[in-house]
Amino acid sequence: QVQLVESGGGLVQAGGSLRLSCAASGRTFSNYAMGWFRQAPGKEREFVAAINWGGGITSYADSVKGRFTISRDNAKNTVYLQMYSLRPEDTAVYYCAARPYRIVVVSSQYDYWGQGTQVTVSS
């Protein structure tokens, strides 16, 4: 199995930035596509961004495109989500997830999940 631990969340004012990290252990990290999802109270978990095993292909939700950047460092077994121009509607628990090879945007297709990190954006 793959174990995932998110970090980097916190409280930030609208327009600010945060960088989330997800440290992976267990299986060979470089063979997995990685995704970021988020969930606010009373809402369904939604796709945010994903990156393939080699780091050369990325996908973003329309709501974050141009503001968020996903990246990975396979040598460090870590995936990142750099967030700029944060808005109150970005407030949620952010989760990282892993699956073999292919990028998908459906949460049920990911095999491993972290515990989440809270991001709160004040107006």
mmCIF file of C-alpha atoms in Angstrom:
data_model
loop_
_atom_site.group_PDB
_atom_site.id
_atom_site.type_symbol
_atom_site.label_atom_id
_atom_site.label_comp_id
_atom_site.label_asym_id
_atom_site.label_seq_id
_atom_site.Cartn_x
_atom_site.Cartn_y
_atom_site.Cartn_z
ATOM 1 C CA GLN A 1 0.000 0.000 0.000
ATOM 2 C CA VAL A 2 0.862 3.672 -0.302
ATOM 3 C CA GLN A 3 0.693 5.948 2.720
ATOM 4 C CA LEU A 4 0.074 9.647 2.072
ATOM 5 C CA VAL A 5 0.452 12.551 4.509
ATOM 6 C CA GLU A 6 -0.611 16.088 3.555
ATOM 7 C CA SER A 7 0.766 19.247 5.116
ATOM 8 C CA GLY A 8 0.911 22.983 4.498
ATOM 9 C CA GLY A 9 -2.682 23.999 5.072
ATOM 10 C CA GLY A 10 -3.660 26.963 7.178
ATOM 11 C CA LEU A 11 -5.493 30.263 7.352
ATOM 12 C CA VAL A 12 -4.832 32.858 4.665
ATOM 13 C CA GLN A 13 -6.539 36.041 3.500
ATOM 14 C CA ALA A 14 -8.156 36.261 0.088
ATOM 15 C CA GLY A 15 -5.539 36.877 -2.567
ATOM 16 C CA GLY A 16 -2.863 35.073 -0.606
ATOM 17 C CA SER A 17 -1.012 31.870 -1.338
ATOM 18 C CA LEU A 18 -0.260 28.484 0.193
ATOM 19 C CA ARG A 19 1.817 25.505 -0.825
ATOM 20 C CA LEU A 20 0.512 22.073 0.095
ATOM 21 C CA SER A 21 2.751 19.024 0.255
ATOM 22 C CA CYS A 22 1.946 15.328 0.210
ATOM 23 C CA ALA A 23 4.625 12.900 1.323
ATOM 24 C CA ALA A 24 4.267 9.318 0.096
ATOM 25 C CA SER A 25 5.704 6.070 1.370
ATOM 26 C CA GLY A 26 5.174 2.349 0.875
ATOM 27 C CA ARG A 27 5.175 1.533 -2.840
ATOM 28 C CA THR A 28 7.216 2.894 -5.714
ATOM 29 C CA PHE A 29 6.043 6.487 -5.879
ATOM 30 C CA SER A 30 7.238 7.200 -9.418
ATOM 31 C CA ASN A 31 4.815 4.640 -10.905
ATOM 32 C CA TYR A 32 1.730 6.467 -9.596
ATOM 33 C CA ALA A 33 -0.367 9.300 -10.871
ATOM 34 C CA MET A 34 -1.189 11.725 -8.071
ATOM 35 C CA GLY A 35 -4.264 13.851 -7.569
ATOM 36 C CA TRP A 36 -5.495 16.605 -5.296
ATOM 37 C CA PHE A 37 -9.144 16.755 -4.244
ATOM 38 C CA ARG A 38 -10.992 19.002 -1.837
ATOM 39 C CA GLN A 39 -14.154 18.825 0.215
ATOM 40 C CA ALA A 40 -16.049 21.579 2.005
ATOM 41 C CA PRO A 41 -18.711 20.891 4.668
ATOM 42 C CA GLY A 42 -21.966 19.775 3.082
ATOM 43 C CA LYS A 43 -20.405 19.377 -0.357
ATOM 44 C CA GLU A 44 -19.139 16.466 -2.406
ATOM 45 C CA ARG A 45 -15.458 15.845 -2.781
ATOM 46 C CA GLU A 46 -14.279 17.532 -5.972
ATOM 47 C CA PHE A 47 -11.310 17.156 -8.261
ATOM 48 C CA VAL A 48 -8.667 19.882 -8.127
ATOM 49 C CA ALA A 49 -5.567 18.744 -10.025
ATOM 50 C CA ALA A 50 -3.619 15.656 -11.078
ATOM 51 C CA ILE A 51 -0.184 14.786 -12.423
ATOM 52 C CA ASN A 52 1.097 11.681 -14.188
ATOM 53 C CA TRP A 53 3.907 9.428 -13.018
ATOM 54 C CA GLY A 54 6.574 11.255 -15.006
ATOM 55 C CA GLY A 55 5.372 14.754 -14.158
ATOM 56 C CA GLY A 56 4.930 15.827 -17.785
ATOM 57 C CA ILE A 57 1.136 15.721 -17.964
ATOM 58 C CA THR A 58 -1.169 17.671 -15.675
ATOM 59 C CA SER A 59 -4.879 18.298 -15.396
ATOM 60 C CA TYR A 60 -6.786 21.013 -13.512
ATOM 61 C CA ALA A 61 -10.344 21.783 -12.595
ATOM 62 C CA ASP A 62 -11.662 24.864 -14.374
ATOM 63 C CA SER A 63 -12.160 26.599 -11.036
ATOM 64 C CA VAL A 64 -8.434 26.541 -10.233
ATOM 65 C CA LYS A 65 -6.820 26.667 -13.675
ATOM 66 C CA GLY A 66 -4.297 29.479 -13.855
ATOM 67 C CA ARG A 67 -4.141 29.846 -10.070
ATOM 68 C CA PHE A 68 -2.952 26.423 -8.851
ATOM 69 C CA THR A 69 0.047 24.394 -9.989
ATOM 70 C CA ILE A 70 0.637 20.718 -9.263
ATOM 71 C CA SER A 71 4.151 19.309 -9.332
ATOM 72 C CA ARG A 72 6.062 16.326 -8.027
ATOM 73 C CA ASP A 73 9.539 15.407 -6.921
ATOM 74 C CA ASN A 74 9.869 11.651 -7.261
ATOM 75 C CA ALA A 75 13.281 11.639 -5.599
ATOM 76 C CA LYS A 76 11.603 13.033 -2.484
ATOM 77 C CA ASN A 77 8.390 10.990 -2.889
ATOM 78 C CA THR A 78 6.427 14.223 -2.640
ATOM 79 C CA VAL A 79 3.699 15.950 -4.637
ATOM 80 C CA TYR A 80 2.912 19.660 -4.250
ATOM 81 C CA LEU A 81 0.008 21.972 -4.862
ATOM 82 C CA GLN A 82 1.037 25.619 -5.158
ATOM 83 C CA MET A 83 -1.996 27.861 -4.737
ATOM 84 C CA TYR A 84 -2.065 31.566 -5.625
ATOM 85 C CA SER A 85 -4.845 34.147 -5.625
ATOM 86 C CA LEU A 86 -6.838 32.178 -3.101
ATOM 87 C CA ARG A 87 -10.542 32.886 -2.754
ATOM 88 C CA PRO A 88 -12.976 32.171 0.091
ATOM 89 C CA GLU A 89 -14.610 29.510 -2.075
ATOM 90 C CA ASP A 90 -11.304 27.608 -2.025
ATOM 91 C CA THR A 91 -11.891 26.879 1.673
ATOM 92 C CA ALA A 92 -11.979 23.105 2.146
ATOM 93 C CA VAL A 93 -10.093 20.102 3.405
ATOM 94 C CA TYR A 94 -7.563 19.200 0.731
ATOM 95 C CA TYR A 95 -6.656 15.559 0.150
ATOM 96 C CA CYS A 96 -3.966 13.965 -1.942
ATOM 97 C CA ALA A 97 -4.563 10.620 -3.620
ATOM 98 C CA ALA A 98 -2.644 8.051 -5.657
ATOM 99 C CA ARG A 99 -3.394 5.499 -8.358
ATOM 100 C CA PRO A 100 -1.259 3.508 -10.824
ATOM 101 C CA TYR A 101 -0.047 5.439 -13.870
ATOM 102 C CA ARG A 102 -3.072 7.147 -15.425
ATOM 103 C CA ILE A 103 -4.544 10.533 -14.597
ATOM 104 C CA VAL A 104 -8.264 10.414 -13.863
ATOM 105 C CA VAL A 105 -10.576 13.027 -12.356
ATOM 106 C CA VAL A 106 -12.980 10.673 -10.562
ATOM 107 C CA SER A 107 -12.195 10.219 -6.891
ATOM 108 C CA SER A 108 -13.440 6.616 -6.800
ATOM 109 C CA GLN A 109 -10.669 5.621 -9.213
ATOM 110 C CA TYR A 110 -7.926 6.532 -6.732
ATOM 111 C CA ASP A 111 -6.639 3.779 -4.489
ATOM 112 C CA TYR A 112 -4.862 5.624 -1.681
ATOM 113 C CA TRP A 113 -5.722 8.755 0.270
ATOM 114 C CA GLY A 114 -4.152 11.016 2.827
ATOM 115 C CA GLN A 115 -5.878 12.325 5.936
ATOM 116 C CA GLY A 116 -6.379 15.829 4.559
ATOM 117 C CA THR A 117 -5.169 19.303 5.443
ATOM 118 C CA GLN A 118 -7.452 22.264 6.138
ATOM 119 C CA VAL A 119 -7.256 25.370 3.962
ATOM 120 C CA THR A 120 -9.275 28.368 5.132
ATOM 121 C CA VAL A 121 -9.430 31.563 3.075
ATOM 122 C CA SER A 122 -10.889 34.617 4.784
ATOM 123 C CA SER A 123 -12.583 37.449 2.928
#
